[in-house]
Amino acid sequence: MIFKKHAPLRGEITVPGDKSISHRAVMFGALAEGTTEITNFLQGADCLSTIHCFRMLGIDIENTPERILIHGKGLHGLSAPADTLDTGNSGTTTRLISGILAGQPFSCTLNGDASIQSRPMKRIMEPLSQMGADIVSLKDNGCAPLRICGSHLHGIHYSSPVASAQVKSCILLAGLYADAPTSVTEPQLSRNHTELMLAGFGADVQSHGTTATILPEPVLSGMKITVPGDISSAAYFIAAGLMIPGSEILIRNVGINPTRDGILRVVRDMGGDVTVLNEKVSGGEPVADLLVKHSALHGTDIGGGIIPTLIDELPVIAVLACMAEGTTVIRDAQELKVKESDRIAVMTENLTAMGAHVTATDDGMIIEGGHPLHGAVIDSHLDHRIAMSFAVAALAADGETEITGADCVRISYPDFYETLKALMG
Ligand code: S3P
């Protein structure tokens, strides 16, 4: 797909439903008794993988453009799948469902695409094994395909070496089936949608600082969930609006949960003009409209506890840093190496191809802003967040930019290019 320089971007948009929340609504709805109705569900390929897996586990799910209906069968209502569960490109599906499957009275095999087959699963195999689960990597390389034979699980306290909501959620979900309370402490607080939503369904989940604790065997009851807009999808338009002269974009109904809003704090530190309007709480999650105006930006230092709150936004923040005066340092972000692609290597390689001054480090990047970007051929590595970040970079670059594998945006934002076009007027 070819992109050209464009100025300005103006208008009002909504972004699709939050990916993390959409996955969880399907999973927890399946484990609840009665019907769960989800509106503003993200119809992205990752969330469709979750629907596909739960249908294979015997759950009746109606998917229409207006709403999703999950006919839950309770904590013990899943049945053995006839075939391997295909989790596609989705790390959230793979890791969270593993926690649920560890406590079932049947065995099954999970597998995904080439990216999933290279992402680390030891981080869930280790704590699940401590709980008594029988989970093996079939190629013995710590990755999918995984074979999980449901077992009797014990409650544990797990100190996670990584701040990962997927790891935390996997353990808490296994904890639903354990014989005693289960808790997880993380080095920094990761997104807390599992804790908030499971409590909404009726589970006893307590959070104290970076520790979350769940009690086993709750009765979960079906509920209505309206999914807020995904701040990780809004991030591309926040960056584009700030970077491109003359731009003004109003993004309606964006989730601004404090475990996800790091990008707002960082762009403000960089001198970005983003106003939060009409704050309200919807389905237990804070949401707001974001008004973004073009701004003169300067470099900043990003590291420590803020990293988990903007981990998926770092690729587009790196693009923004190229347009800012001065140096931006991103550190403590080694997790970027094990996302859908190695995002430190792929961002550095592609930004350098466009004329940016970027140095990859072990745990992030050093970006010297203020060097004009030019068009280039960009390899998305089939990573949706890379493709969208470079579509934004291309709007500020001289000449033409070609992005290969650009349709991978269907993973999290199927209408991304249409929305971008609408803002071009
Ligand atoms: C997610 C958690 C994060 C994030 C991913 C979605 C979730 O991954 O990068 O896109 O829904 O729990 P990690 O848990 O690996 O940090």
PDB file of C-alpha atoms in Angstrom, residues 5-151:
ATOM      1  CA  LYS A   5       2.663  13.298   2.596  1.00  0.00           C
ATOM      2  CA  HIS A   6      -0.552  14.932   3.767  1.00  0.00           C
ATOM      3  CA  ALA A   7      -1.572  18.009   5.732  1.00  0.00           C
ATOM      4  CA  PRO A   8      -3.636  18.659   7.729  1.00  0.00           C
ATOM      5  CA  LEU A   9      -5.868  15.992   9.347  1.00  0.00           C
ATOM      6  CA  ARG A  10      -9.150  17.421  10.609  1.00  0.00           C
ATOM      7  CA  GLY A  11     -12.421  16.009  11.862  1.00  0.00           C
ATOM      8  CA  GLU A  12     -14.209  13.891  14.426  1.00  0.00           C
ATOM      9  CA  ILE A  13     -13.769  10.115  14.684  1.00  0.00           C
ATOM     10  CA  THR A  14     -14.514   7.156  16.910  1.00  0.00           C
ATOM     11  CA  VAL A  15     -12.065   4.279  17.234  1.00  0.00           C
ATOM     12  CA  PRO A  16     -13.125   0.617  17.513  1.00  0.00           C
ATOM     13  CA  GLY A  17     -13.708  -1.177  20.804  1.00  0.00           C
ATOM     14  CA  ASP A  18     -10.802  -1.973  23.088  1.00  0.00           C
ATOM     15  CA  LYS A  19      -9.053  -5.199  22.115  1.00  0.00           C
ATOM     16  CA  SER A  20      -8.112  -6.303  25.647  1.00  0.00           C
ATOM     17  CA  ILE A  21     -11.624  -5.650  26.966  1.00  0.00           C
ATOM     18  CA  SER A  22     -13.310  -7.335  23.970  1.00  0.00           C
ATOM     19  CA  HIS A  23     -11.307 -10.552  24.499  1.00  0.00           C
ATOM     20  CA  ARG A  24     -12.111 -10.649  28.190  1.00  0.00           C
ATOM     21  CA  ALA A  25     -15.831  -9.977  27.670  1.00  0.00           C
ATOM     22  CA  VAL A  26     -16.089 -13.103  25.475  1.00  0.00           C
ATOM     23  CA  MET A  27     -14.016 -15.286  27.800  1.00  0.00           C
ATOM     24  CA  PHE A  28     -15.699 -14.285  31.045  1.00  0.00           C
ATOM     25  CA  GLY A  29     -19.138 -14.320  29.389  1.00  0.00           C
ATOM     26  CA  ALA A  30     -18.466 -17.942  28.395  1.00  0.00           C
ATOM     27  CA  LEU A  31     -17.649 -18.836  32.022  1.00  0.00           C
ATOM     28  CA  ALA A  32     -20.682 -16.998  33.405  1.00  0.00           C
ATOM     29  CA  GLU A  33     -24.185 -18.340  33.856  1.00  0.00           C
ATOM     30  CA  GLY A  34     -26.740 -16.772  31.537  1.00  0.00           C
ATOM     31  CA  THR A  35     -26.320 -14.405  28.637  1.00  0.00           C
ATOM     32  CA  THR A  36     -23.688 -11.713  28.254  1.00  0.00           C
ATOM     33  CA  GLU A  37     -24.420  -8.948  25.745  1.00  0.00           C
ATOM     34  CA  ILE A  38     -21.441  -7.050  24.369  1.00  0.00           C
ATOM     35  CA  THR A  39     -21.748  -3.821  22.374  1.00  0.00           C
ATOM     36  CA  ASN A  40     -18.937  -1.951  20.577  1.00  0.00           C
ATOM     37  CA  PHE A  41     -17.032  -5.255  20.430  1.00  0.00           C
ATOM     38  CA  LEU A  42     -13.823  -5.103  18.366  1.00  0.00           C
ATOM     39  CA  GLN A  43     -14.427  -7.161  15.212  1.00  0.00           C
ATOM     40  CA  GLY A  44     -10.665  -7.527  14.715  1.00  0.00           C
ATOM     41  CA  ALA A  45      -9.046 -10.821  13.774  1.00  0.00           C
ATOM     42  CA  ASP A  46      -7.579 -11.312  17.276  1.00  0.00           C
ATOM     43  CA  CYS A  47     -10.939 -11.048  19.035  1.00  0.00           C
ATOM     44  CA  LEU A  48     -12.532 -13.254  16.380  1.00  0.00           C
ATOM     45  CA  SER A  49      -9.892 -15.872  17.287  1.00  0.00           C
ATOM     46  CA  THR A  50     -11.184 -15.761  20.866  1.00  0.00           C
ATOM     47  CA  ILE A  51     -14.781 -16.236  19.661  1.00  0.00           C
ATOM     48  CA  HIS A  52     -13.659 -19.123  17.443  1.00  0.00           C
ATOM     49  CA  CYS A  53     -11.897 -20.882  20.357  1.00  0.00           C
ATOM     50  CA  PHE A  54     -14.862 -20.573  22.720  1.00  0.00           C
ATOM     51  CA  ARG A  55     -17.241 -21.870  20.065  1.00  0.00           C
ATOM     52  CA  MET A  56     -14.935 -24.891  19.789  1.00  0.00           C
ATOM     53  CA  LEU A  57     -15.213 -25.251  23.561  1.00  0.00           C
ATOM     54  CA  GLY A  58     -18.985 -25.614  23.209  1.00  0.00           C
ATOM     55  CA  ILE A  59     -20.169 -22.046  23.782  1.00  0.00           C
ATOM     56  CA  ASP A  60     -22.973 -20.659  21.632  1.00  0.00           C
ATOM     57  CA  ILE A  61     -21.946 -17.155  20.486  1.00  0.00           C
ATOM     58  CA  GLU A  62     -24.094 -14.940  18.250  1.00  0.00           C
ATOM     59  CA  ASN A  63     -22.045 -12.314  16.411  1.00  0.00           C
ATOM     60  CA  THR A  64     -23.978  -9.540  14.677  1.00  0.00           C
ATOM     61  CA  PRO A  65     -22.720  -6.034  13.771  1.00  0.00           C
ATOM     62  CA  GLU A  66     -24.831  -4.520  16.593  1.00  0.00           C
ATOM     63  CA  ARG A  67     -23.923  -6.851  19.437  1.00  0.00           C
ATOM     64  CA  ILE A  68     -22.426 -10.127  20.535  1.00  0.00           C
ATOM     65  CA  LEU A  69     -24.460 -12.536  22.626  1.00  0.00           C
ATOM     66  CA  ILE A  70     -22.543 -15.111  24.638  1.00  0.00           C
ATOM     67  CA  HIS A  71     -24.678 -17.902  26.042  1.00  0.00           C
ATOM     68  CA  GLY A  72     -22.488 -18.733  29.026  1.00  0.00           C
ATOM     69  CA  LYS A  73     -22.483 -22.180  30.601  1.00  0.00           C
ATOM     70  CA  GLY A  74     -20.894 -21.381  33.959  1.00  0.00           C
ATOM     71  CA  LEU A  75     -17.418 -22.079  35.302  1.00  0.00           C
ATOM     72  CA  HIS A  76     -17.703 -25.822  34.588  1.00  0.00           C
ATOM     73  CA  GLY A  77     -19.662 -25.738  31.331  1.00  0.00           C
ATOM     74  CA  LEU A  78     -16.895 -25.936  28.694  1.00  0.00           C
ATOM     75  CA  SER A  79     -16.518 -29.130  26.680  1.00  0.00           C
ATOM     76  CA  ALA A  80     -13.509 -30.774  25.006  1.00  0.00           C
ATOM     77  CA  PRO A  81     -12.780 -29.346  21.537  1.00  0.00           C
ATOM     78  CA  ALA A  82     -12.794 -31.715  18.553  1.00  0.00           C
ATOM     79  CA  ASP A  83      -9.589 -30.219  17.153  1.00  0.00           C
ATOM     80  CA  THR A  84      -6.595 -27.983  17.934  1.00  0.00           C
ATOM     81  CA  LEU A  85      -7.664 -24.535  19.153  1.00  0.00           C
ATOM     82  CA  ASP A  86      -6.366 -21.958  16.664  1.00  0.00           C
ATOM     83  CA  THR A  87      -5.438 -18.709  18.445  1.00  0.00           C
ATOM     84  CA  GLY A  88      -4.270 -17.010  15.223  1.00  0.00           C
ATOM     85  CA  ASN A  89      -1.965 -14.044  15.871  1.00  0.00           C
ATOM     86  CA  SER A  90      -3.354 -13.385  19.339  1.00  0.00           C
ATOM     87  CA  GLY A  91      -1.100 -13.490  22.406  1.00  0.00           C
ATOM     88  CA  THR A  92      -4.018 -12.507  24.647  1.00  0.00           C
ATOM     89  CA  THR A  93      -6.151 -15.426  23.417  1.00  0.00           C
ATOM     90  CA  THR A  94      -3.279 -17.898  23.767  1.00  0.00           C
ATOM     91  CA  ARG A  95      -2.154 -16.907  27.246  1.00  0.00           C
ATOM     92  CA  LEU A  96      -5.528 -16.211  28.879  1.00  0.00           C
ATOM     93  CA  ILE A  97      -7.251 -19.305  27.515  1.00  0.00           C
ATOM     94  CA  SER A  98      -4.336 -21.439  28.791  1.00  0.00           C
ATOM     95  CA  GLY A  99      -5.189 -20.388  32.347  1.00  0.00           C
ATOM     96  CA  ILE A 100      -8.814 -21.453  31.835  1.00  0.00           C
ATOM     97  CA  LEU A 101      -7.909 -24.731  30.122  1.00  0.00           C
ATOM     98  CA  ALA A 102      -5.484 -25.708  32.891  1.00  0.00           C
ATOM     99  CA  GLY A 103      -8.453 -26.266  35.215  1.00  0.00           C
ATOM    100  CA  GLN A 104     -10.796 -28.183  32.865  1.00  0.00           C
ATOM    101  CA  PRO A 105     -11.566 -31.916  33.070  1.00  0.00           C
ATOM    102  CA  PHE A 106     -10.250 -32.489  29.517  1.00  0.00           C
ATOM    103  CA  SER A 107      -7.128 -32.096  27.370  1.00  0.00           C
ATOM    104  CA  CYS A 108      -6.532 -29.974  24.323  1.00  0.00           C
ATOM    105  CA  THR A 109      -3.897 -28.509  22.034  1.00  0.00           C
ATOM    106  CA  LEU A 110      -3.451 -24.809  21.247  1.00  0.00           C
ATOM    107  CA  ASN A 111      -1.600 -23.340  18.310  1.00  0.00           C
ATOM    108  CA  GLY A 112      -1.393 -20.100  16.363  1.00  0.00           C
ATOM    109  CA  ASP A 113       0.365 -18.477  13.406  1.00  0.00           C
ATOM    110  CA  ALA A 114       4.140 -18.183  12.862  1.00  0.00           C
ATOM    111  CA  SER A 115       4.368 -15.133  15.169  1.00  0.00           C
ATOM    112  CA  ILE A 116       2.512 -16.916  17.999  1.00  0.00           C
ATOM    113  CA  GLN A 117       4.771 -19.952  17.545  1.00  0.00           C
ATOM    114  CA  SER A 118       7.797 -17.802  18.327  1.00  0.00           C
ATOM    115  CA  ARG A 119       6.425 -15.876  21.322  1.00  0.00           C
ATOM    116  CA  PRO A 120       7.458 -16.906  24.856  1.00  0.00           C
ATOM    117  CA  MET A 121       5.004 -19.168  26.689  1.00  0.00           C
ATOM    118  CA  LYS A 122       7.338 -20.231  29.519  1.00  0.00           C
ATOM    119  CA  ARG A 123       6.123 -17.140  31.350  1.00  0.00           C
ATOM    120  CA  ILE A 124       2.721 -18.860  31.738  1.00  0.00           C
ATOM    121  CA  MET A 125       3.920 -22.488  31.765  1.00  0.00           C
ATOM    122  CA  GLU A 126       6.038 -21.843  34.854  1.00  0.00           C
ATOM    123  CA  PRO A 127       3.319 -20.433  37.162  1.00  0.00           C
ATOM    124  CA  LEU A 128       0.639 -22.799  35.815  1.00  0.00           C
ATOM    125  CA  SER A 129       2.952 -25.753  36.518  1.00  0.00           C
ATOM    126  CA  GLN A 130       3.463 -24.433  40.057  1.00  0.00           C
ATOM    127  CA  MET A 131      -0.329 -24.574  40.422  1.00  0.00           C
ATOM    128  CA  GLY A 132      -0.221 -28.252  39.429  1.00  0.00           C
ATOM    129  CA  ALA A 133      -1.137 -27.807  35.748  1.00  0.00           C
ATOM    130  CA  ASP A 134       0.019 -30.177  33.065  1.00  0.00           C
ATOM    131  CA  ILE A 135       1.140 -27.883  30.222  1.00  0.00           C
ATOM    132  CA  VAL A 136       3.865 -28.681  27.704  1.00  0.00           C
ATOM    133  CA  SER A 137       5.386 -26.982  24.687  1.00  0.00           C
ATOM    134  CA  LEU A 138       5.058 -29.677  22.008  1.00  0.00           C
ATOM    135  CA  LYS A 139       8.270 -28.596  20.249  1.00  0.00           C
ATOM    136  CA  ASP A 140       9.998 -28.225  23.618  1.00  0.00           C
ATOM    137  CA  ASN A 141      11.027 -24.673  22.737  1.00  0.00           C
ATOM    138  CA  GLY A 142       8.880 -22.803  25.300  1.00  0.00           C
ATOM    139  CA  CYS A 143       6.453 -21.710  22.565  1.00  0.00           C
ATOM    140  CA  ALA A 144       3.169 -22.887  21.023  1.00  0.00           C
ATOM    141  CA  PRO A 145       1.917 -25.426  20.077  1.00  0.00           C
ATOM    142  CA  LEU A 146       0.948 -26.129  23.680  1.00  0.00           C
ATOM    143  CA  ARG A 147      -0.701 -29.265  25.035  1.00  0.00           C
ATOM    144  CA  ILE A 148      -2.753 -28.701  28.174  1.00  0.00           C
ATOM    145  CA  CYS A 149      -4.226 -31.611  30.139  1.00  0.00           C
ATOM    146  CA  GLY A 150      -6.674 -30.252  32.677  1.00  0.00           C
ATOM    147  CA  SER A 151      -5.672 -30.951  36.290  1.00  0.00           C
TER     148      SER A 151
END
